[in-house]
PDB file of C-alpha atoms in Angstrom:
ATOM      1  CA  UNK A 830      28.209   4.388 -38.868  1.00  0.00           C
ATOM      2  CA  UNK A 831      28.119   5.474 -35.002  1.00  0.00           C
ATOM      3  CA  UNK A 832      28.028   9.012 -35.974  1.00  0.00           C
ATOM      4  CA  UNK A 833      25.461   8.519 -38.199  1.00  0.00           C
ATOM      5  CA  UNK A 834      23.418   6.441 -36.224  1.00  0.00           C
ATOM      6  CA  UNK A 835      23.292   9.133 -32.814  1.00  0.00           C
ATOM      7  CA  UNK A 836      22.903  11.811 -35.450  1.00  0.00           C
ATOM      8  CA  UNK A 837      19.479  10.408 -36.223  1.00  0.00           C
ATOM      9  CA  UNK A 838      18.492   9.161 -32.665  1.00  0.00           C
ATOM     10  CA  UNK A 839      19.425  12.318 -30.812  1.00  0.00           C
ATOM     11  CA  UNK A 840      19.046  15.097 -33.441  1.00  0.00           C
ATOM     12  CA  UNK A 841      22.629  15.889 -32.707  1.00  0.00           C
ATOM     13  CA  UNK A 842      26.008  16.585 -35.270  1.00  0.00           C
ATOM     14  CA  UNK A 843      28.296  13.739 -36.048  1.00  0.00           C
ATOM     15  CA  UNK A 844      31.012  13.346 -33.602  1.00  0.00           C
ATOM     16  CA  UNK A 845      33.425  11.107 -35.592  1.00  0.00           C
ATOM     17  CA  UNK A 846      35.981  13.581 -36.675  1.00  0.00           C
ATOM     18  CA  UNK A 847      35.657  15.871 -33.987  1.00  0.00           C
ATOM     19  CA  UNK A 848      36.180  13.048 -31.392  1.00  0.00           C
ATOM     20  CA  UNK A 849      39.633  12.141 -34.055  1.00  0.00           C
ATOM     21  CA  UNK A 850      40.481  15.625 -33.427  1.00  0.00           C
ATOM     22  CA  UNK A 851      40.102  15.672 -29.944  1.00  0.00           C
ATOM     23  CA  UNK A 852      41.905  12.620 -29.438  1.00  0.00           C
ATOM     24  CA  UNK A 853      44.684  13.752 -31.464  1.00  0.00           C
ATOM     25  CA  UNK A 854      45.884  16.750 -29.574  1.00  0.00           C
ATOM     26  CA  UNK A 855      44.601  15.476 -26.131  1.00  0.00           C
ATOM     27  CA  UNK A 856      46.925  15.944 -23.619  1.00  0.00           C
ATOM     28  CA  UNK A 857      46.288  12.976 -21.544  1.00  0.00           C
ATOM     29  CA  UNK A 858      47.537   9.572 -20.334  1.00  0.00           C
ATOM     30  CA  UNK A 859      47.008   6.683 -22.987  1.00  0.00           C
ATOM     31  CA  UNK A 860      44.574   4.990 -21.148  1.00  0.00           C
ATOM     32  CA  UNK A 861      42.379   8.016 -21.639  1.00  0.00           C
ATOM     33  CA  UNK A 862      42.931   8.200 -25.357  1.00  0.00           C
ATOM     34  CA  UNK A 863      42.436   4.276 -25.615  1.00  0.00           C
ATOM     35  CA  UNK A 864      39.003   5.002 -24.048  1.00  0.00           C
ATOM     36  CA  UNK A 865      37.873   7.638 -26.259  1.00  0.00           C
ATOM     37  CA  UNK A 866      38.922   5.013 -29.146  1.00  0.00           C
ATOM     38  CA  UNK A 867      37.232   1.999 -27.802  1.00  0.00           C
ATOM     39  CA  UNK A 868      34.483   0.403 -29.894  1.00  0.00           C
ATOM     40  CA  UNK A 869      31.985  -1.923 -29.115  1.00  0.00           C
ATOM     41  CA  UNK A 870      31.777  -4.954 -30.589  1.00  0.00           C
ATOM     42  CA  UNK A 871      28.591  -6.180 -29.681  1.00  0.00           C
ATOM     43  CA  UNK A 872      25.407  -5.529 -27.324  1.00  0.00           C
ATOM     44  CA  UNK A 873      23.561  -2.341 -27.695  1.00  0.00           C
ATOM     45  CA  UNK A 874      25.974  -0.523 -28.307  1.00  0.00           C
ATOM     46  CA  UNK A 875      28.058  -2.727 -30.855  1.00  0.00           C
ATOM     47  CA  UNK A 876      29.521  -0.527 -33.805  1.00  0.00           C
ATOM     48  CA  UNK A 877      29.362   2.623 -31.243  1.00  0.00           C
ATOM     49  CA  UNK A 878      32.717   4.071 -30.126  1.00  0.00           C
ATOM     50  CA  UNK A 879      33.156   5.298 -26.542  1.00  0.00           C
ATOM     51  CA  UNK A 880      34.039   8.471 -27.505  1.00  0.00           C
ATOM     52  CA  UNK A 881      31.054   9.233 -29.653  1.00  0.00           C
ATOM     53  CA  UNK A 882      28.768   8.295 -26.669  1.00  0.00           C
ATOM     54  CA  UNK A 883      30.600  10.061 -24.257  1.00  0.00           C
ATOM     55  CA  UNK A 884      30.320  13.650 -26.844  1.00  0.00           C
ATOM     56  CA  UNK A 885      26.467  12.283 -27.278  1.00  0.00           C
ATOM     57  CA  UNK A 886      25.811  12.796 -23.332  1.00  0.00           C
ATOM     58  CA  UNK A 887      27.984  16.126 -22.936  1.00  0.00           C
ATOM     59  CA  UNK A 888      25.223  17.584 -25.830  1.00  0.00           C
ATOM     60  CA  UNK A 889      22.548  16.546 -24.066  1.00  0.00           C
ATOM     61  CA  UNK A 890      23.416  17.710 -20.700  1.00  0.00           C
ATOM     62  CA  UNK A 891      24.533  21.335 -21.995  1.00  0.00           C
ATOM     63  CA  UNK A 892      21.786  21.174 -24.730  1.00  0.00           C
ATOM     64  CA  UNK A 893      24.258  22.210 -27.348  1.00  0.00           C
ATOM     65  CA  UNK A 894      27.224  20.484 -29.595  1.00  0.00           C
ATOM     66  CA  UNK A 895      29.031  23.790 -29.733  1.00  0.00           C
ATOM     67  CA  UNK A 896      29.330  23.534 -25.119  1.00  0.00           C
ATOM     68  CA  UNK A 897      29.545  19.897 -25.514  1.00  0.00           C
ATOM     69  CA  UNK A 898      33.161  19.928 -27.997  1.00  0.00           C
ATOM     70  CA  UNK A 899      34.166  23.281 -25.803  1.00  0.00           C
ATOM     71  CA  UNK A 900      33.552  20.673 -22.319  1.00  0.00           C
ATOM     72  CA  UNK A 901      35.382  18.081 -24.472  1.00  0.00           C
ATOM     73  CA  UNK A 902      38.679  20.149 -24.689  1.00  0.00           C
ATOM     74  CA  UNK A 903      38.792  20.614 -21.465  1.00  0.00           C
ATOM     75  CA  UNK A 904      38.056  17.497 -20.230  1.00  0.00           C
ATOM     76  CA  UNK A 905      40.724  15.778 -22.105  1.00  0.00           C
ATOM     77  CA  UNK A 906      43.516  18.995 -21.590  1.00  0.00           C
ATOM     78  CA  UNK A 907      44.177  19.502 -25.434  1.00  0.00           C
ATOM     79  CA  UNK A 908      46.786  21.191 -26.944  1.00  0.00           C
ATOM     80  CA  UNK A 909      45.084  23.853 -28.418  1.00  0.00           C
ATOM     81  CA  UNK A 910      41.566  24.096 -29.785  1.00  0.00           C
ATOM     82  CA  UNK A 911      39.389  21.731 -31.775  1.00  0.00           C
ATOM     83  CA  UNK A 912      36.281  23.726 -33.177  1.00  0.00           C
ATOM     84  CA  UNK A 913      33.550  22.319 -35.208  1.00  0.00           C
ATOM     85  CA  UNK A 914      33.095  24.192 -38.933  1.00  0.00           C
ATOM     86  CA  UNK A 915      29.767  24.740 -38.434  1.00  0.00           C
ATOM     87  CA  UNK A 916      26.730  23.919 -35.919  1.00  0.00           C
ATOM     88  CA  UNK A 917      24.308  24.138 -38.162  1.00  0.00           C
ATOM     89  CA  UNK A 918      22.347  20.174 -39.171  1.00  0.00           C
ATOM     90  CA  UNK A 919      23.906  20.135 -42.817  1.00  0.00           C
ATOM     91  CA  UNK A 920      24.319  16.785 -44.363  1.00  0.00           C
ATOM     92  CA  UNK A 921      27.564  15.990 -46.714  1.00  0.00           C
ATOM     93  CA  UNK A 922      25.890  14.755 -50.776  1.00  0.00           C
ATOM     94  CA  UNK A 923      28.346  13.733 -53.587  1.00  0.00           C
ATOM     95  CA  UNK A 924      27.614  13.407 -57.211  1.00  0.00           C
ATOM     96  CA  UNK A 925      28.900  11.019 -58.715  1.00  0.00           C
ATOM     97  CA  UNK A 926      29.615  11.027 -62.304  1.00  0.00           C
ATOM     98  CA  UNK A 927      27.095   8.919 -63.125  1.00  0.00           C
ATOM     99  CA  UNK A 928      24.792  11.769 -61.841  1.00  0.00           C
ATOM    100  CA  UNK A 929      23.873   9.715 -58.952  1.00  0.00           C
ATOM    101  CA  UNK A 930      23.834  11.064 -55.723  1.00  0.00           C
ATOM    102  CA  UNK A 931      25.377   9.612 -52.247  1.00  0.00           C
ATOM    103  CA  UNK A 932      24.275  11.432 -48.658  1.00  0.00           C
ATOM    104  CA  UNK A 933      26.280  10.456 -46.047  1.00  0.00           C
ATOM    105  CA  UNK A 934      30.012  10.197 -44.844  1.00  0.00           C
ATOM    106  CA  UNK A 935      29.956   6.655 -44.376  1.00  0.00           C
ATOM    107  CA  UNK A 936      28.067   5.863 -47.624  1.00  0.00           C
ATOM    108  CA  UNK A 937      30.222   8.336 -49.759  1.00  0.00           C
ATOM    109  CA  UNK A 938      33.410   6.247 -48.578  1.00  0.00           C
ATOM    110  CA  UNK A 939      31.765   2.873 -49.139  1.00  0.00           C
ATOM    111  CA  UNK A 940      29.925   3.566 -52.760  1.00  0.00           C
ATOM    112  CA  UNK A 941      33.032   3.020 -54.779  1.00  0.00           C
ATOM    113  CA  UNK A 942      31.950   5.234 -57.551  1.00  0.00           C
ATOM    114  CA  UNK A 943      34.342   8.469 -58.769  1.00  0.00           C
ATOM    115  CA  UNK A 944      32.951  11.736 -56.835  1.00  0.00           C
ATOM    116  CA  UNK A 945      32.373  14.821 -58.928  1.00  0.00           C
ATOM    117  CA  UNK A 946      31.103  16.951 -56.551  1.00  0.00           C
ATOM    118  CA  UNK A 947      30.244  17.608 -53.130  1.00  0.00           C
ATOM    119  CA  UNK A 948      27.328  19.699 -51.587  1.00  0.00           C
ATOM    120  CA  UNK A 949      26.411  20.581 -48.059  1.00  0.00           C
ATOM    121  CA  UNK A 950      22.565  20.146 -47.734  1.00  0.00           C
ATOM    122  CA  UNK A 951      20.177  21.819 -47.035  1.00  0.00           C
ATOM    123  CA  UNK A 952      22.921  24.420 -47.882  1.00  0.00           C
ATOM    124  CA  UNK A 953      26.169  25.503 -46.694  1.00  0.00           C
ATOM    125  CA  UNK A 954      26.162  25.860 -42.683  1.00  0.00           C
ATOM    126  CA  UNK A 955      27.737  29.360 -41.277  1.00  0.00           C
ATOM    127  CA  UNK A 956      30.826  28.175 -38.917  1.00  0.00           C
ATOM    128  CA  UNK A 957      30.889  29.394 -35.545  1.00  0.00           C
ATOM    129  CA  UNK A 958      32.144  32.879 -34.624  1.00  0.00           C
ATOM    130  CA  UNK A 959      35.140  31.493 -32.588  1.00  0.00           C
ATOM    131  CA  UNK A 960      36.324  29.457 -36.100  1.00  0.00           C
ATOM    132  CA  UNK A 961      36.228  32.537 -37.939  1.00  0.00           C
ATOM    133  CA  UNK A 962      38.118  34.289 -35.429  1.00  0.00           C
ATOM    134  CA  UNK A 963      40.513  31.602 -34.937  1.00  0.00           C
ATOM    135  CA  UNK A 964      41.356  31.141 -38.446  1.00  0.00           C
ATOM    136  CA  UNK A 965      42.055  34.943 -39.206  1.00  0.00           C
ATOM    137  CA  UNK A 966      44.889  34.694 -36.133  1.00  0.00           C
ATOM    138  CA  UNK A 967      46.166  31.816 -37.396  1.00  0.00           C
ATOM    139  CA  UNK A 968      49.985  31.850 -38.342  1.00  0.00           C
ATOM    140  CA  UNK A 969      49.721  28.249 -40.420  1.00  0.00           C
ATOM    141  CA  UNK A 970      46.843  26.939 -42.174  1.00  0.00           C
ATOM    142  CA  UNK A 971      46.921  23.170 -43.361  1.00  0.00           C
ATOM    143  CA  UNK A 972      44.871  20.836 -45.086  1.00  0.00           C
ATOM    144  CA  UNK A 973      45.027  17.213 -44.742  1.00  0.00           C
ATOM    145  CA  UNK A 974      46.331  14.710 -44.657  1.00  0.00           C
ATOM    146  CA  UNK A 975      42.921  12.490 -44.410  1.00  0.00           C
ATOM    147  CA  UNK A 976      40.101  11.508 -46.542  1.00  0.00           C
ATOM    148  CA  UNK A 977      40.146  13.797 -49.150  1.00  0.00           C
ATOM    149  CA  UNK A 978      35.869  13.943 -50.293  1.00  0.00           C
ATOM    150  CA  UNK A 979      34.765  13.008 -46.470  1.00  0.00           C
ATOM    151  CA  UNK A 980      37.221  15.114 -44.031  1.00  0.00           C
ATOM    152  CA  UNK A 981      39.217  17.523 -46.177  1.00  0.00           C
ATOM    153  CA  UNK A 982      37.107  19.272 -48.846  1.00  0.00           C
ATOM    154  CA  UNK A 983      33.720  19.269 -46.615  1.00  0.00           C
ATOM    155  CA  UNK A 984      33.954  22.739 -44.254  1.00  0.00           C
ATOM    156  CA  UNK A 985      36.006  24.167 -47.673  1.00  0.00           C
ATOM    157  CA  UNK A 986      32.450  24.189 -49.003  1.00  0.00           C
ATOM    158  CA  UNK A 987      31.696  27.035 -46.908  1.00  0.00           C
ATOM    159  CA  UNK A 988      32.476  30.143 -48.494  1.00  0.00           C
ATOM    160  CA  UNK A 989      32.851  32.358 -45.172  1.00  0.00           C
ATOM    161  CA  UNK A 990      35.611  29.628 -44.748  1.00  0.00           C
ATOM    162  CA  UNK A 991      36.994  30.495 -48.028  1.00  0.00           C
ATOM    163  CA  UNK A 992      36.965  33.948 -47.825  1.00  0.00           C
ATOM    164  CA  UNK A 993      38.619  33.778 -43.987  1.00  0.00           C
ATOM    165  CA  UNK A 994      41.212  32.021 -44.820  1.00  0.00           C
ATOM    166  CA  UNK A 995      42.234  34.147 -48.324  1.00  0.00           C
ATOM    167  CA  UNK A 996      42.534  37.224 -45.928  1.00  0.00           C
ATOM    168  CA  UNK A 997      44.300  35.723 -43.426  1.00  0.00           C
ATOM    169  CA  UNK A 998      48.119  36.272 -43.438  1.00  0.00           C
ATOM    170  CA  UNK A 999      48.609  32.700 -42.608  1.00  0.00           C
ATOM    171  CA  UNK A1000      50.810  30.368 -44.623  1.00  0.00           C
ATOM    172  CA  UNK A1001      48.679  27.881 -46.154  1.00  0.00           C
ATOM    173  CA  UNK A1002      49.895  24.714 -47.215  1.00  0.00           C
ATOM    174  CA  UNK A1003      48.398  21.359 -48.921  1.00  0.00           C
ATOM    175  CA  UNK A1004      49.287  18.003 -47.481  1.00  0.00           C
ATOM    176  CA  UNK A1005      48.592  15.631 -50.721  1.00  0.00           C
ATOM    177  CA  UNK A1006      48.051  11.912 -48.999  1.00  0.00           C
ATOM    178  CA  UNK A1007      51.053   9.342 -49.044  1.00  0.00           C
ATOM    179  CA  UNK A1008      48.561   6.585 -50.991  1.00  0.00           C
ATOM    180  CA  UNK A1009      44.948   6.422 -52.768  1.00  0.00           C
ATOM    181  CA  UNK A1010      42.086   5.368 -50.885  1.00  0.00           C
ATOM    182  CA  UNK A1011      39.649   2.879 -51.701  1.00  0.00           C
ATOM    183  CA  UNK A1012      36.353   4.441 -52.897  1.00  0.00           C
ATOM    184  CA  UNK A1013      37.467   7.764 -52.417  1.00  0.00           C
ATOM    185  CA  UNK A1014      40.897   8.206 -54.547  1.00  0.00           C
ATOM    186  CA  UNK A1015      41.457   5.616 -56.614  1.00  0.00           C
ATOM    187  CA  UNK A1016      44.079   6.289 -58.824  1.00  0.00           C
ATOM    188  CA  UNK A1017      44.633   9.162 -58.102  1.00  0.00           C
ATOM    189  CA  UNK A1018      47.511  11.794 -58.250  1.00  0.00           C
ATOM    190  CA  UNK A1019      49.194  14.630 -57.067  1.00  0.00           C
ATOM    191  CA  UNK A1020      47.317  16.818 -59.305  1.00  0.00           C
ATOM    192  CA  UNK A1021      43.512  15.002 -59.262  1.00  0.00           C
ATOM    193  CA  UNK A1022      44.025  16.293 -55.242  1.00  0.00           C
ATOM    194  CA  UNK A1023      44.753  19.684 -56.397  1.00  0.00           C
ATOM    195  CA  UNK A1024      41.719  19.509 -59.327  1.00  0.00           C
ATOM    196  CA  UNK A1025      39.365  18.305 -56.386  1.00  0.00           C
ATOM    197  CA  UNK A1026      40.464  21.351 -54.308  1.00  0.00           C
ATOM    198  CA  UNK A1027      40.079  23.846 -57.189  1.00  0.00           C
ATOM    199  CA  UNK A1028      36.609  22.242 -58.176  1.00  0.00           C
ATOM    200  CA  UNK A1029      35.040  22.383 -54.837  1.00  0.00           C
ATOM    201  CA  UNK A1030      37.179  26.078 -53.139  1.00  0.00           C
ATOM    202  CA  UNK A1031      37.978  27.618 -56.995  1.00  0.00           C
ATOM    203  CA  UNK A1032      39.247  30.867 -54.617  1.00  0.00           C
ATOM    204  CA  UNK A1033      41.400  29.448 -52.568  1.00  0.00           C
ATOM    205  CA  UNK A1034      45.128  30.402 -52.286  1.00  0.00           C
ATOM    206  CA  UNK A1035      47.721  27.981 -51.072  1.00  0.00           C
ATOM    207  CA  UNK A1036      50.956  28.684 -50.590  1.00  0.00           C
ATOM    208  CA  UNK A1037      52.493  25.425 -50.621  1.00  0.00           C
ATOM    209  CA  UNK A1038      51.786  22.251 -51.714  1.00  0.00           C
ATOM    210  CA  UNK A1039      53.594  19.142 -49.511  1.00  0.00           C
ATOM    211  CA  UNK A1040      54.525  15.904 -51.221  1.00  0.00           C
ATOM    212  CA  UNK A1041      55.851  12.450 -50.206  1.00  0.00           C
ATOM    213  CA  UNK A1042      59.137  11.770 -51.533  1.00  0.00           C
ATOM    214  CA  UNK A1043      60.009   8.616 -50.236  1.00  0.00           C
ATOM    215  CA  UNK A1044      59.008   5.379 -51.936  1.00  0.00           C
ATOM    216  CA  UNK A1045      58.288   2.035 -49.693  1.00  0.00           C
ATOM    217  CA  UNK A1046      59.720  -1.140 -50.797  1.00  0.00           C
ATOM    218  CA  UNK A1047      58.556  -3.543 -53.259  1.00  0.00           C
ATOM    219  CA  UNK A1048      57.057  -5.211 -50.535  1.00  0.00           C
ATOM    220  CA  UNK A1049      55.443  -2.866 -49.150  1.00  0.00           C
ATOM    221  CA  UNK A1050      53.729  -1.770 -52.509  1.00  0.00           C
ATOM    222  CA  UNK A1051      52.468  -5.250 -53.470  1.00  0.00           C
ATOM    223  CA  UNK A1052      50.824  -5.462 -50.165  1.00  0.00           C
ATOM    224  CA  UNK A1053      49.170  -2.594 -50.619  1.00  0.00           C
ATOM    225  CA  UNK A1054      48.367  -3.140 -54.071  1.00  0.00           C
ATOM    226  CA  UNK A1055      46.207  -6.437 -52.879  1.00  0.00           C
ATOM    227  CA  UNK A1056      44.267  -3.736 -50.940  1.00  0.00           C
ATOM    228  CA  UNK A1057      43.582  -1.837 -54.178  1.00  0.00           C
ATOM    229  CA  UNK A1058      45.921   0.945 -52.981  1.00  0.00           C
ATOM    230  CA  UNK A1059      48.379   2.486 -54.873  1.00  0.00           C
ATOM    231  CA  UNK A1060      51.656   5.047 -54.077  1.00  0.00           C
ATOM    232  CA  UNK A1061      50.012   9.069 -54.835  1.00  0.00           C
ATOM    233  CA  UNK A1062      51.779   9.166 -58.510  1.00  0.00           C
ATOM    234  CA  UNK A1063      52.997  12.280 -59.713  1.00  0.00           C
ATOM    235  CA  UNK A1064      54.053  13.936 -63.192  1.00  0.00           C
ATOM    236  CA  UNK A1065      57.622  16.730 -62.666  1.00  0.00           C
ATOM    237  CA  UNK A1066      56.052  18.299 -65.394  1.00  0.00           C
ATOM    238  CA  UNK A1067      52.353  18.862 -64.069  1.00  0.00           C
ATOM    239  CA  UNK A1068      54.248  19.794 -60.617  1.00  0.00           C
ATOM    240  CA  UNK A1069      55.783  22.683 -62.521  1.00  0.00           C
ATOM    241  CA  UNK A1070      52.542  23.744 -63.338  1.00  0.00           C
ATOM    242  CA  UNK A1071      50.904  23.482 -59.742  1.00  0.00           C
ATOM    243  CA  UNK A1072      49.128  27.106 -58.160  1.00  0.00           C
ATOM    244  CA  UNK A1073      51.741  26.885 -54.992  1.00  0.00           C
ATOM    245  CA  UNK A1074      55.276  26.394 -54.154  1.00  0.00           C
ATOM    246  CA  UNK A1075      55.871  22.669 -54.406  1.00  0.00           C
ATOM    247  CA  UNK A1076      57.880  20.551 -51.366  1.00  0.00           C
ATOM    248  CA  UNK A1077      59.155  17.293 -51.785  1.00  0.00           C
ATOM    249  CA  UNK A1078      59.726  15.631 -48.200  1.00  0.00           C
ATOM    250  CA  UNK A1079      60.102  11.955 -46.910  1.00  0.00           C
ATOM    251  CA  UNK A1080      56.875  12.514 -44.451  1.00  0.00           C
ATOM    252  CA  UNK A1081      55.594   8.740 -44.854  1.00  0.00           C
ATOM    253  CA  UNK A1082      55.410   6.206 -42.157  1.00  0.00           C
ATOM    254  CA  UNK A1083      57.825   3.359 -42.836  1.00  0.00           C
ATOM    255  CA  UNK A1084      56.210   0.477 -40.970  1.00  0.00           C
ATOM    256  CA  UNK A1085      52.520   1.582 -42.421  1.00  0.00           C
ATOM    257  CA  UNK A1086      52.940   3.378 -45.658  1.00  0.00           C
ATOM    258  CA  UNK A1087      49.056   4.405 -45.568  1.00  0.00           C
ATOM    259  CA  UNK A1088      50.012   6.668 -43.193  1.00  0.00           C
ATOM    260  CA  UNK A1089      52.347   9.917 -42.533  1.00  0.00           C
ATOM    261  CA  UNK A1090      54.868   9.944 -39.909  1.00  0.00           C
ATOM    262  CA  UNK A1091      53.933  12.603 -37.176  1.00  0.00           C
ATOM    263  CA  UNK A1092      57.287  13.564 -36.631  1.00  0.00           C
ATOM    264  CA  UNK A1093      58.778  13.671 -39.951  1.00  0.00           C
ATOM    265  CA  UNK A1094      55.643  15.869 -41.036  1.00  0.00           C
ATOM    266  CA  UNK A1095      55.344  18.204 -38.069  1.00  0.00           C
ATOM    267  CA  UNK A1096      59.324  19.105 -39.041  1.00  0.00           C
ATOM    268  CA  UNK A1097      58.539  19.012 -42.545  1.00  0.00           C
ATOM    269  CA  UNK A1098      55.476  21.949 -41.815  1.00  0.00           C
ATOM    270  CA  UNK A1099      58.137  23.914 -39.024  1.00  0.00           C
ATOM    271  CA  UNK A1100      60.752  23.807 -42.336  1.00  0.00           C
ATOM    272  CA  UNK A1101      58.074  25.355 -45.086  1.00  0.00           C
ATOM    273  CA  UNK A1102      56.506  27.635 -42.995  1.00  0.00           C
ATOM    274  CA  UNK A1103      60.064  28.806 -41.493  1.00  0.00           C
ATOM    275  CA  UNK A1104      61.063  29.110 -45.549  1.00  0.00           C
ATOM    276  CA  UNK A1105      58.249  30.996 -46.396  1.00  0.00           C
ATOM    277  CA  UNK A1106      58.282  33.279 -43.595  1.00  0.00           C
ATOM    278  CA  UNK A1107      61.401  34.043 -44.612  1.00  0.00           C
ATOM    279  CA  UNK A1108      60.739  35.201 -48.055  1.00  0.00           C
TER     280      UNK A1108
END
């Protein structure tokens, strides 16, 4: 893809997620997130997105991706921090079970084959002192929702991560995905999500697990059943036997069920880590 791509013409990290991040919490008018967004469809630059150029020329102009993202927040006024898990050049492998092998974010999603494993290669980059010290002051820790082998599990392979996050005094909670994805998920459920977690951060410690309650229309699932996309499925019994506190919520986005509803989950996250607190 476009990261992949300026990764190997300028030497640089892939901005896709970062430049996701960044346009999540930017506090800016919609024009500004629209152009961060914007793709190009043909030309040179067809496949590229404006926002992955614009990250591309900020690294070359401060000679480093860490000053480039830190440029980046400011630029676009965003609520908060986004911080990359590590600087280092580290590229993302599965293995599949097969015993093939898959490098490469975009490849990973597209192979189609069940993911054992993942690596970091040539080995596990060290994140940058200002993640470390963010995530030890942190007062809520979540993971997810999003692409479960390609966005969620990959800076969990780091086990400075791990061990930062067991000693903070955070509350850490697991968002489990409203519906499988295609060539990443298929068929899964609630607890494949947690196995993947446990395979690839065995030491972590979550504190709660978040689950969609709410189930779309008949509609809604045939249409995304044509897409090879199912509802996450999952067992009461198995739940019972989960390594956190389960929560059942309606979090899901009623007009696109693929996705979670930003308000309904930021309430949902306010409510468990309030409870939690608590006890």
């Amino acid at each position: 893809g476009s990261s992949g791509r300026l990764r190997s013409d300028f030497d640089m990290l892939p901005p896709g997620d970062i430049r996701n991040c960044l346009v999540a919490l930017a506090d800016s008018r919609t024009i500004m997130q629209d152009l961060m967004q914007y793709r190009f469809t043909d030309g040179e630059f067809s496949g590229h997105s404006f926002g992955n150029l614009f990250i591309m020329v900020l690294t070359q102009i401060r000679e480093d991706f860490g000053q480039a993202i830190a440029e980046s927040n400011k630029i676009l006024s965003v609520r908060g921090r986004v911080l990359p898990a590590t600087l280092d050049r580290v590229s993302l492998v599965a293995t599949h079970n097969d015993g093939s092998k898959t490098t490469g974010q975009k490849f990973i999603a597209q192979c189609g084959k069940p993911i054992k494993s993942l690596e970091l290669k040539p080995s596990a980059g060290r994140p940058p002192d200002e993640a470390i010290m963010q995530i030890r002051a942190a007062e809520l820790i979540v993971f997810g929702p999003g692409s479960l082998y390609t966005s969620v599990l990959p800076p969990l392979l780091e086990d400075e991560i791990i061990t930062c996050i067991n000693r903070s005094n955070a509350i850490k909670i697991f968002i489990v995905n409203t519906v499988t994805q295609k060539g990443e998920t298929d068929r899964f459920a609630v607890k494949d999500y947690i196995e993947a977690l446990n395979r690839h951060a065995p030491d972590i410690k979550l504190d709660a697990i978040l689950i969609n309650s709410f189930r779309p229309s008949a509609k809604k699932l045939d249409e995304l059943a044509k897409e090879g996309i199912e509802l996450t499925a999952y067992n009461r019994k198995e739940l019972t036997e989960m390594p956190a506190r389960i929560f059942m919520r309606d979090v899901i986005n009623f007009d696109n069920p693929k996705q979670h509803d930003p308000e309904k989950l930021s309430k949902a996250l306010m409510e468990i880590y309030k409870q939690l607190r608590q006890n």
